Coordinates of C-alpha atoms in Angstrom, one line a residue:
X563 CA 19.8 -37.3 -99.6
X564 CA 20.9 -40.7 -97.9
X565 CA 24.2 -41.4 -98.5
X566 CA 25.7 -44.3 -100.9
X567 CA 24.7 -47.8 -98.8
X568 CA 25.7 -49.9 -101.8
X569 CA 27.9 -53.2 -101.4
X570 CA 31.3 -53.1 -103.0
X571 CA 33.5 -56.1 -103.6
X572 CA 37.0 -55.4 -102.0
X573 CA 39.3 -53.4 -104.9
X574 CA 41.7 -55.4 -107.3
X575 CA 44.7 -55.1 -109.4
X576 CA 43.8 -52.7 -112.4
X577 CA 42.5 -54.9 -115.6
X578 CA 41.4 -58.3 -113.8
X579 CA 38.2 -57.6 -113.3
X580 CA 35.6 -54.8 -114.6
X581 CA 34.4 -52.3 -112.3
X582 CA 31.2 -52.8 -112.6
X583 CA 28.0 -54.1 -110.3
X584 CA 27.8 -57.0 -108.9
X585 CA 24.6 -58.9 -109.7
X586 CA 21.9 -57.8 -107.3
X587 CA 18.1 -56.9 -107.5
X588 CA 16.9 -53.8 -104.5
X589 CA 13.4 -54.3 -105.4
X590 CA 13.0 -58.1 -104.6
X591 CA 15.7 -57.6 -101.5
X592 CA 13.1 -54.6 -100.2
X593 CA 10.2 -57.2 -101.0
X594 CA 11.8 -59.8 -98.5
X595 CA 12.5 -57.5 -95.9
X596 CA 9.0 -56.2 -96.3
X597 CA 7.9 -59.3 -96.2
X598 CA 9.6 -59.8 -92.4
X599 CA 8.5 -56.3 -91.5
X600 CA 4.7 -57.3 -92.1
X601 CA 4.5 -60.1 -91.1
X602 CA 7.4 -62.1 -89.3
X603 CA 6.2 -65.1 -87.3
X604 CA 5.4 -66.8 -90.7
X605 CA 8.3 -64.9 -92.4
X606 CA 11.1 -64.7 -90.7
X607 CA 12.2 -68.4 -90.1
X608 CA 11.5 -69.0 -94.4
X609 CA 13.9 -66.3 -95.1
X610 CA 16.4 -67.5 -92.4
X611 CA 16.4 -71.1 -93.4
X612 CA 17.1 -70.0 -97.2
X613 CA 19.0 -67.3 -96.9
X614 CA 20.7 -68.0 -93.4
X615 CA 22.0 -66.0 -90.8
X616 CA 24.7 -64.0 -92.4
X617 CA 23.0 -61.1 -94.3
X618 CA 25.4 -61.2 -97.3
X619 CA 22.2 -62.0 -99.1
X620 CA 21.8 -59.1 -99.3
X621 CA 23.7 -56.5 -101.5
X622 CA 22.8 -53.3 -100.3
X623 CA 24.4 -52.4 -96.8
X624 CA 21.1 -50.8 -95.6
X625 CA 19.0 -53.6 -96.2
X626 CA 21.8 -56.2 -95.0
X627 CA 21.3 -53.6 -91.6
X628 CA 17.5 -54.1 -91.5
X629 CA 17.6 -57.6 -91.9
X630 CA 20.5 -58.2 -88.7
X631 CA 18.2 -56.0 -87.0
X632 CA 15.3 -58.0 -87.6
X633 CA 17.2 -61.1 -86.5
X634 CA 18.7 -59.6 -83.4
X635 CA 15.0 -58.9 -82.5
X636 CA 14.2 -62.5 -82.3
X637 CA 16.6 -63.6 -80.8
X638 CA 15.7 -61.1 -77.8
X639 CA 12.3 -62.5 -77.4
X640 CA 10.6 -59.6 -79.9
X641 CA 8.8 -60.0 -82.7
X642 CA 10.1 -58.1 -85.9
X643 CA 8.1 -55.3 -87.2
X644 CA 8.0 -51.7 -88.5
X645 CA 8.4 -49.9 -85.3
X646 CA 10.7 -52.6 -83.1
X647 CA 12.9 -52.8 -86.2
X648 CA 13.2 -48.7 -86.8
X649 CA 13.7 -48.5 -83.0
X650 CA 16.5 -51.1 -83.3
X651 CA 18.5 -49.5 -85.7
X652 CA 18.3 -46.0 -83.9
X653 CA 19.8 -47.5 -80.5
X654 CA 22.2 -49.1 -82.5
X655 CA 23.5 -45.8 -84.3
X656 CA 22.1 -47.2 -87.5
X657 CA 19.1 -45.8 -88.5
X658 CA 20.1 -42.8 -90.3
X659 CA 22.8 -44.9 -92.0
X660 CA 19.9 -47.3 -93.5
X661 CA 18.2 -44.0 -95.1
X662 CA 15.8 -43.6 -91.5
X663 CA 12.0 -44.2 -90.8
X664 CA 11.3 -43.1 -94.5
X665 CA 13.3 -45.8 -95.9
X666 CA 11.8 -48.5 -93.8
X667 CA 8.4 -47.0 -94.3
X668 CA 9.4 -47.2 -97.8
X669 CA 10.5 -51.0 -97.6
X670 CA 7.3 -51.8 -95.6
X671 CA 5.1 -50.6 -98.9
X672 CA 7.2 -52.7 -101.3
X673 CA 4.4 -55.3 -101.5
X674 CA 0.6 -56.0 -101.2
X675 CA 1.2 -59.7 -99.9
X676 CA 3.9 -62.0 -98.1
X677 CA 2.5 -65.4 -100.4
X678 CA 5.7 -64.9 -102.5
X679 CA 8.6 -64.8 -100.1
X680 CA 10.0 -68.2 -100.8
X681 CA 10.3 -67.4 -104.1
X682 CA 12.3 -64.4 -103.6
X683 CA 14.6 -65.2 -101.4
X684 CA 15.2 -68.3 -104.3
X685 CA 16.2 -65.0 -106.4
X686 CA 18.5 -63.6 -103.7
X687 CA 20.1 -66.6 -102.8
X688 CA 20.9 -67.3 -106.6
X689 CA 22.3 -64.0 -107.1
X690 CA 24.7 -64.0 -104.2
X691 CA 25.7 -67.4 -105.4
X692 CA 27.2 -65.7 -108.3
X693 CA 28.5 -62.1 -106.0
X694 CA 30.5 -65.1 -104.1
X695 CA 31.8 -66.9 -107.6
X696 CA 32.7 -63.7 -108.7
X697 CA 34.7 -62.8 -105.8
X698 CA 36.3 -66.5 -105.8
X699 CA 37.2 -66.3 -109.0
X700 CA 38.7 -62.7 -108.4
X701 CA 41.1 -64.1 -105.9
X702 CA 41.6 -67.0 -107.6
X703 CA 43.2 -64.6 -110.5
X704 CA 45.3 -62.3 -107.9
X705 CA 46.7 -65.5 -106.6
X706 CA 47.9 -66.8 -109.7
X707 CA 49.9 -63.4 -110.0
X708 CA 52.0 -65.3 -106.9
X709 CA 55.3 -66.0 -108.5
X710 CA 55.9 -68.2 -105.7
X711 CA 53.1 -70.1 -105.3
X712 CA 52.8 -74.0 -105.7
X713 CA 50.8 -74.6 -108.6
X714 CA 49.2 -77.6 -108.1
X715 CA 48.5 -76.5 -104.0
X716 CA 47.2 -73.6 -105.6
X717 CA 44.8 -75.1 -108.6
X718 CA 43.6 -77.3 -105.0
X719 CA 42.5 -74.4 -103.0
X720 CA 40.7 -72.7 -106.5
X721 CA 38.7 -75.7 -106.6
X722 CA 38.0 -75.9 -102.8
X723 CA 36.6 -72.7 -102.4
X724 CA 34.1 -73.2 -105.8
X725 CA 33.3 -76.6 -104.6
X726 CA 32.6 -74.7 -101.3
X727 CA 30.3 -72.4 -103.5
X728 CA 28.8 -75.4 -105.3
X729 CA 27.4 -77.4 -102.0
X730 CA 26.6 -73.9 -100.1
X731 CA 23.5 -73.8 -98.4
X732 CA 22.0 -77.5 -99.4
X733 CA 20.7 -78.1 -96.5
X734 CA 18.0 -80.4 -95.8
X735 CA 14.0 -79.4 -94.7
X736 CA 14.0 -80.2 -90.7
X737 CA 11.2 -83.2 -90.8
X738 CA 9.2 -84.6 -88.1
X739 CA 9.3 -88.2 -87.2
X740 CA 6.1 -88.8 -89.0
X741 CA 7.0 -87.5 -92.3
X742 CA 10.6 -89.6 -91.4
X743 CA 8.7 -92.7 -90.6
X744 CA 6.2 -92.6 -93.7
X745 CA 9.3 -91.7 -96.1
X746 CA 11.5 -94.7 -94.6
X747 CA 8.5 -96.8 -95.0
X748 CA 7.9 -96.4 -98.1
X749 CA 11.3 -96.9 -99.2
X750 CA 11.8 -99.9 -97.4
X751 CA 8.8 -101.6 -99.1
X752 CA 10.4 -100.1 -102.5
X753 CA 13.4 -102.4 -101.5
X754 CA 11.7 -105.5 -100.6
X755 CA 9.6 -105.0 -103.9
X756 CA 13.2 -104.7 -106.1
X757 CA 12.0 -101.1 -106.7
X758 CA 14.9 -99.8 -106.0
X759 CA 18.3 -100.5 -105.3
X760 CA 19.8 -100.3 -101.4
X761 CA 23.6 -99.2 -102.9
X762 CA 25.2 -100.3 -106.2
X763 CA 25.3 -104.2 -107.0
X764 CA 28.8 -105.7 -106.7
X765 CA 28.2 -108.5 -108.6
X766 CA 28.5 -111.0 -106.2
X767 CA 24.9 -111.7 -104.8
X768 CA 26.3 -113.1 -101.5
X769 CA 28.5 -110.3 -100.4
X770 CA 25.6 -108.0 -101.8
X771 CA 23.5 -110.0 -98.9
X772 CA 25.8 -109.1 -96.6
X773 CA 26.4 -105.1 -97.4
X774 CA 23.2 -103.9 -99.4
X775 CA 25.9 -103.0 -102.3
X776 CA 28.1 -100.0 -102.4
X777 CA 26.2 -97.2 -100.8
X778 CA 26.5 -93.7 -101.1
X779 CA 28.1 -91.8 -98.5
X780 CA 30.4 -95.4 -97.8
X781 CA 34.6 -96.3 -97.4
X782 CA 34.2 -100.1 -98.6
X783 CA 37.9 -101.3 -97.9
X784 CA 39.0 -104.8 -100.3
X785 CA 42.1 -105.9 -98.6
X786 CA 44.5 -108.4 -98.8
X787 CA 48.5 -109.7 -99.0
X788 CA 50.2 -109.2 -102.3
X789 CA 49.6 -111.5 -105.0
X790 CA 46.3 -112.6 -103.1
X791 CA 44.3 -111.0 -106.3
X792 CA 42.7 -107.9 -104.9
X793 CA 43.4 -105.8 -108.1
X794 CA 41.8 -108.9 -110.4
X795 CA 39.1 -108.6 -107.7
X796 CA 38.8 -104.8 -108.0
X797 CA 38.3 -105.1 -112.1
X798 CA 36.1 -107.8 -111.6
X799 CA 33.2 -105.1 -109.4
X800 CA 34.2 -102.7 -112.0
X801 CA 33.2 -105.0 -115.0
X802 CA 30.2 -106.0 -113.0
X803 CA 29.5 -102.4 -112.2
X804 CA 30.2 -100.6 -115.3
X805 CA 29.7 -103.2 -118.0
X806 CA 28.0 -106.5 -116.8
X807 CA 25.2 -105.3 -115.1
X808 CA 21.3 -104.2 -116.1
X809 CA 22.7 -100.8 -115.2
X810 CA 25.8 -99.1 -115.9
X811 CA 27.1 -97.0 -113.7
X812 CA 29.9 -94.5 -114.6
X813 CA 33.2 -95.4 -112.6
X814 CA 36.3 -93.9 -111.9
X815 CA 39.4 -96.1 -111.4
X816 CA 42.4 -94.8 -109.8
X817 CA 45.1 -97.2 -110.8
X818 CA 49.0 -96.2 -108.6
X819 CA 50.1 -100.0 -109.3
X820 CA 49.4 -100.3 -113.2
X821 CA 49.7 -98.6 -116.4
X822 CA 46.6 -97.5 -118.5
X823 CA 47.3 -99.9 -121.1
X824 CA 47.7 -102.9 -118.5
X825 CA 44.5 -102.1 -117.2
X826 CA 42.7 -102.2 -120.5
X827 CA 44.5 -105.3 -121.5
X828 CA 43.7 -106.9 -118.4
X829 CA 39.9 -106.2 -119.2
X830 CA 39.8 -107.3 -122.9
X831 CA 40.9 -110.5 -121.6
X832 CA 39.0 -111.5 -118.4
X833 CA 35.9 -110.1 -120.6
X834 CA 36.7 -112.5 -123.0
X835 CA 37.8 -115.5 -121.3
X836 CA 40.9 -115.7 -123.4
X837 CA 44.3 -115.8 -120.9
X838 CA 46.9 -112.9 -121.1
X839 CA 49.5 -115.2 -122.2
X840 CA 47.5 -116.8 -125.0
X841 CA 49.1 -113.7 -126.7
X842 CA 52.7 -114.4 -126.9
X843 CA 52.9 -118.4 -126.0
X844 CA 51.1 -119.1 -129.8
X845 CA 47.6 -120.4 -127.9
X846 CA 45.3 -117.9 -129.3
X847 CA 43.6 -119.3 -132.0
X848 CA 41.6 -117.3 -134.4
X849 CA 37.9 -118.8 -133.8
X850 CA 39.1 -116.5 -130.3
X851 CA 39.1 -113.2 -132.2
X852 CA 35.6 -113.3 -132.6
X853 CA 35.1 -113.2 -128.6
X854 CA 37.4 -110.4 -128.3
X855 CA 36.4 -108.3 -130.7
X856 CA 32.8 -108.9 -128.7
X857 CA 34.9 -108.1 -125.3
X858 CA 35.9 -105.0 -126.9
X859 CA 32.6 -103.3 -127.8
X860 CA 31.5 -104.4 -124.8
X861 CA 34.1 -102.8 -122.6
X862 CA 34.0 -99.8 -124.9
X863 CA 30.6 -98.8 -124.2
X864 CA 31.4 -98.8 -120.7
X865 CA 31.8 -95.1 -118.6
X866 CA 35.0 -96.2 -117.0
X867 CA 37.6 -93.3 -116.5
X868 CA 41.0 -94.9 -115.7
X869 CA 43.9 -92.6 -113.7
X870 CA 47.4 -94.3 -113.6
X871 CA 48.6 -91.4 -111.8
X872 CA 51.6 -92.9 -109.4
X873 CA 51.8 -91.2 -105.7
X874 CA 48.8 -89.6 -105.9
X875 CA 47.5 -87.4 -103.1
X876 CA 44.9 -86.9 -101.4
X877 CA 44.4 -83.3 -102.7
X878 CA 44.8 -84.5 -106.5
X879 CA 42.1 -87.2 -105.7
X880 CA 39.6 -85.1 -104.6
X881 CA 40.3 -82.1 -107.2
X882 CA 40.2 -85.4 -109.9
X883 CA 37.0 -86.6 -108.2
X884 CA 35.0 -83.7 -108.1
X885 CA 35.8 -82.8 -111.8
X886 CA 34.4 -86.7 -112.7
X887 CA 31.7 -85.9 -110.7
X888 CA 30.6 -82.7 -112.3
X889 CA 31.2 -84.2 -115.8
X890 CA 30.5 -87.5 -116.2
X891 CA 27.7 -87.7 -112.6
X892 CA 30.5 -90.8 -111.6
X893 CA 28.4 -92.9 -109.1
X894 CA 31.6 -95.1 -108.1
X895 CA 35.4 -94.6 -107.0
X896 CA 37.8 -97.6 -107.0
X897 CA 41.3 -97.1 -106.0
X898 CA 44.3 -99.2 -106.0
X899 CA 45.1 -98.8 -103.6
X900 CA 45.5 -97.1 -100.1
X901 CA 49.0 -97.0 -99.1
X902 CA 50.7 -96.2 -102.2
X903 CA 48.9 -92.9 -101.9
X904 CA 50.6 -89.9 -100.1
X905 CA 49.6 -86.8 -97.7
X906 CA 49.7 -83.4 -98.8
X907 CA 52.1 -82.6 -96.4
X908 CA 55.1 -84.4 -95.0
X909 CA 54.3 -85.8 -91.7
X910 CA 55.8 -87.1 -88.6
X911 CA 54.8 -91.2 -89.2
X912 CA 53.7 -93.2 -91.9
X913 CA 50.9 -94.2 -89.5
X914 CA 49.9 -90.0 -89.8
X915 CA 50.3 -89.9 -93.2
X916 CA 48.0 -93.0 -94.0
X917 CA 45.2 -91.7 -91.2
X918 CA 45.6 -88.4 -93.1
X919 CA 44.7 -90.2 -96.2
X920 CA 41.8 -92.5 -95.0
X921 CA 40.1 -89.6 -93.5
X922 CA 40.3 -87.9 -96.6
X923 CA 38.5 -90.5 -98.7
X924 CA 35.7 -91.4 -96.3
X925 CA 35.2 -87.7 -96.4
X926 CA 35.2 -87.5 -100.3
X927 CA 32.9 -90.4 -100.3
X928 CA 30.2 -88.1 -98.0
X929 CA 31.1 -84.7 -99.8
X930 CA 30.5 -86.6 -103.5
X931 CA 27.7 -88.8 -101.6
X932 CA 28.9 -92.1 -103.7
X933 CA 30.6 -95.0 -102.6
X934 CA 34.2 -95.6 -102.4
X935 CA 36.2 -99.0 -103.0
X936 CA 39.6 -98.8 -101.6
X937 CA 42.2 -101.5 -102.0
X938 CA 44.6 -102.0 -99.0
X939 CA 47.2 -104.1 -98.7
X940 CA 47.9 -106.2 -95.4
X941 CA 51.2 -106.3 -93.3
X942 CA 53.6 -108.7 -92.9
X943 CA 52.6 -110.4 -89.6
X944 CA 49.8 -112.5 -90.9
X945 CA 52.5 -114.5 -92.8
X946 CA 54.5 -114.4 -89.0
X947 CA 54.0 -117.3 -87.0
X948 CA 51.3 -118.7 -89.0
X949 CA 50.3 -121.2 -92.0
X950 CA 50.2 -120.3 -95.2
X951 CA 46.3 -120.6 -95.0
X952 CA 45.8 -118.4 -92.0
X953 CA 42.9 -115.9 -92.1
X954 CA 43.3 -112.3 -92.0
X955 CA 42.2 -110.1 -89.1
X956 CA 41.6 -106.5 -88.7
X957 CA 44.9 -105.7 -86.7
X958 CA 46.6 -107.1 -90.3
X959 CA 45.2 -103.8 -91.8
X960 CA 49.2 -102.2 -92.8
X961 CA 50.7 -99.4 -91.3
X962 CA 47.5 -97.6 -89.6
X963 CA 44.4 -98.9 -87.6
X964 CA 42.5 -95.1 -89.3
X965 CA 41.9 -97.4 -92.3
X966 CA 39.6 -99.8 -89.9
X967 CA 38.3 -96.5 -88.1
X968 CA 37.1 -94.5 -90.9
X969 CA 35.8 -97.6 -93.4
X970 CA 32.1 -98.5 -93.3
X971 CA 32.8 -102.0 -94.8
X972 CA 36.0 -104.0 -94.4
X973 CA 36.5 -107.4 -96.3
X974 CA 39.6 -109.5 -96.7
X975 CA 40.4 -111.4 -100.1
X976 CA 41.7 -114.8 -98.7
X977 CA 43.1 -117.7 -100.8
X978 CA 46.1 -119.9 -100.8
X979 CA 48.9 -118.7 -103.0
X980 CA 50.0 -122.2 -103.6
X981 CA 46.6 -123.3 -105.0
X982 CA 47.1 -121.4 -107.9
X983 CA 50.7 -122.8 -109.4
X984 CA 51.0 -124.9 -112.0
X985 CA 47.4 -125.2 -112.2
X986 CA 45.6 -125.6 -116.1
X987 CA 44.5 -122.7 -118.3
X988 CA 40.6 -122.8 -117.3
X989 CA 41.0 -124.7 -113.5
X990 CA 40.0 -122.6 -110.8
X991 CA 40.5 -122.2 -107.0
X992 CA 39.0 -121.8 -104.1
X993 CA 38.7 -118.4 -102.4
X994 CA 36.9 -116.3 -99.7
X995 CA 35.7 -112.9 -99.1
X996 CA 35.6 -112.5 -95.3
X997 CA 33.2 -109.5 -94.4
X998 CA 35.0 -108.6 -91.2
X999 CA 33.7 -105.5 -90.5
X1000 CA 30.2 -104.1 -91.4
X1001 CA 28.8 -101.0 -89.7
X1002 CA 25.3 -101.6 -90.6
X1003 CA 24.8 -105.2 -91.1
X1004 CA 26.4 -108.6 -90.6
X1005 CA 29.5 -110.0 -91.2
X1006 CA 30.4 -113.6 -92.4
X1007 CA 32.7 -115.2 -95.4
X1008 CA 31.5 -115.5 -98.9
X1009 CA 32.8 -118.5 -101.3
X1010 CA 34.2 -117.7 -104.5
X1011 CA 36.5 -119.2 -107.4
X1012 CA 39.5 -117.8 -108.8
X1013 CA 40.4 -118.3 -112.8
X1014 CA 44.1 -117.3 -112.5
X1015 CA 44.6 -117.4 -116.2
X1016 CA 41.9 -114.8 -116.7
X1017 CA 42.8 -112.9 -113.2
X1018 CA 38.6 -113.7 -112.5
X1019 CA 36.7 -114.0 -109.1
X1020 CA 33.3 -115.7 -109.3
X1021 CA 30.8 -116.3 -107.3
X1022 CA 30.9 -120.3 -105.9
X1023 CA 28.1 -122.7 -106.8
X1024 CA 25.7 -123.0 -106.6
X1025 CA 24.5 -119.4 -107.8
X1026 CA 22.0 -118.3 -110.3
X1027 CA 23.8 -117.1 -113.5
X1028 CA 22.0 -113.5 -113.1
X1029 CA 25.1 -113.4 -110.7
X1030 CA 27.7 -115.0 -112.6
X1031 CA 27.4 -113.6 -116.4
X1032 CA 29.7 -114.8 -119.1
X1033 CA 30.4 -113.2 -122.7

């Protein structure tokens, strides 16, 4: 009798976990393999590119054997079959250990036809899915046993390893350039016909021209000096996004400057035209209730999920992220903003500690495959040396020139500061958005006017006002 060639997941601490089976099914593992045995040139490469390389496919030990052996075949130069695989395992020591020639003759007869092989290893690939979450979740328990352990690092790596699980093995079909070339076609005729959207509109037509939108996969960086507006401007692509649009899109905000409550106040009132201070100077008048009682449905129908978290790290953000992104399908991140984030870890320089923390968002934005909007904040030396109306530059980017490295889209929020004093409760001025870096398209300045009672960028005139809605 062949001896015991079941898998067994490494022992743990008495009561965590039943001793039990993992999920597995022989009979379809045995059709796959027999399915490579028969016939492999049509076979083989299925099973590899849905299963991979590994083996641990496979639950039983024997048939994990037989399929490395198969593999090691190929890449000798020999073509996998009954014989060249049996012979295999015998010069490696391994055939009696499988169960011998019987068991593979056995294997060989599991089925009457190889049309089904995709399907099956769809099984196998689902049920080591949940052999791996059942493993992570095992040594996600033993670790909380850790006395010593740092919670929150801890409740970080438990999520890494399922999101690990979660995006395992989506991999995309190897295409030739013709199917490429038809697809991109046809999508870019989708485009010019308003089928579909190139990334998520801003808003602001103009800068849309410029950018395509937020795209998927993209670090769009909003930066300016303080009290330039790039928070107002940040809520205003959020309205637009979330709220204004002909599509909502669920957004995440991650506020470390302001409160919950200051970002829903500020909201309320730029959605309903009415100044902040209308509130406690005796200006609101009560033919304004009805517009912000209007604001306030509107803005409560929105998917916006708001985080005031102060000092948040980049660890936090992505374990906050990915939880948004598996609940609510979140299609945009906006945080404000960049450097009042920290590392992890405490590092040598600022300058490390910010390049750790742009790398990490441009690679949430790719892992998540949804635009980012970060807010930065310039340094000092544009206001060196210069007039007050000097533009910005890329080497103004604060305290680490990762930010500029890593982001797909840089723009710079320029006004002058003494514009706005003293100015009356529904004046605007003028403002630009300088597109200064763009990896896949232009760069150039867009016009815009600034409300400062109602903390409200909008596009300059003339525009169509599709781009420019009002309550």
């Amino acid at each position: 009798m062949a001896e015991d060639r079941t898998y067994r997941a490494p022992s743990r601490p008495e009561g965590i976990l039943p001793d039990r089976a993992q999920p597995h099914n022989l009979k379809v593992e045995q059709a796959v393999l027999a399915a490579i045995l028969r016939d492999a040139d049509s076979c083989l490469d299925t099973v590899i590119e849905i299963l991979g390389v590994k083996g641990d496919a496979f639950y039983s030990a024997a048939n994990r054997s037989v399929f490395l052996a198969a593999l090691e075949l190929r890449k000798e130069g020999v073509t996998p079959d009954l014989l060249t695989t049996a012979q295999k395992l015998k010069s490696a020591g391994k055939l009696d250990a499988v169960g011998g020639e019987l068991y593979l003759a056995e294997v060989y007869s599991a089925i009457a036809t190889t049309a089904n092989v995709e399907s099956w290893c769809g099984i196998l690939r689902n049920l080591a899915t949940l052999r791996r979450m059942i493993d992570a979740c095992g040594e996600a328990l033993m670790k909380c046993f850790d006395t010593d352990a740092d919670p929150m690092k801890l409740v970080e790596a438990i999520e890494t390893d399922i999101f690990k699980i979660r995006t395992e093995g989506a991999t995309e079909s190897i295409k030739d350039l013709r199917t490429l070339i038809r697809d991109e076609f046809q999508m870019l005729m989708k485009i010019r016909n308003r089928e579909i959207e190139v990334g998520i509109p801003t808003g602001f037509a103009a800068l849309d021209e410029f950018t395509g939108g937020l795209k998927k996969g993209e670090m769009f960086v909003l930066a300016a000096r303080p009290s330039i507006g790039k928070t107002s401007l940040g809520l205003n692509i959020i309205t637009n996004v979330a709220i204004r649009g002909e599509k909502h899109y669920p957004v995440a905000f991650f506020s470390l400057e302001m409160t919950d409550s200051q970002i829903a106040r500020r909201l309320l009132c730029t959605e309903s035209q009415i100044p902040e201070n209308a509130f406690w100077n005796g200006t609101f008048h009560d033919n304004d209730l009805t517009k912000l009682t209007t604001a306030a449905g509107r803005i409560g129908g929105a998917k916006l999920f708001i985080d005031p978290t102060g000092g948040l790290t980049i660890s936090e953000l992505r374990a906050k992220a990915r939880r948004l992104k598996n609940e609510h399908d979140i299609q945009l991140i906006v945080i404000d903003y960049l450097q009042l984030m920290r590392a992890d870890a405490r590092l040598d320089s600022r300058q490390q500690e910010v390049a750790e923390i742009s790398g990490g968002i441009k690679k949430l934005a790719k892992d998540l495959d949804i635009p980012i909007l970060v807010l930065a904040q310039l340094n000092r030396e544009i206001d060196k040396n210069t007039s007050a109306n000097a533009r910005p530059k890329l080497a103004h980017l604060r305290e680490s020139g990762a930010i500029e490295q890593d982001a797909d889209i840089v723009t710079f929020l320029h006004r002058n500061r003494d514009d706005a004093k003293n100015i009356a409760d529904d004046a605007s001025t003028e403002a630009e958005l300088i597109v200064e870096k763009n990896r896949n398209g232009k760069i150039g300045t867009v016009k815009l006017l600034f409300y400062p009672s109602r903390m409200e960028f909008v596009p300059a005139a003339p525009v169509s006002s599709e781009f420019n809605p009002k309550p």
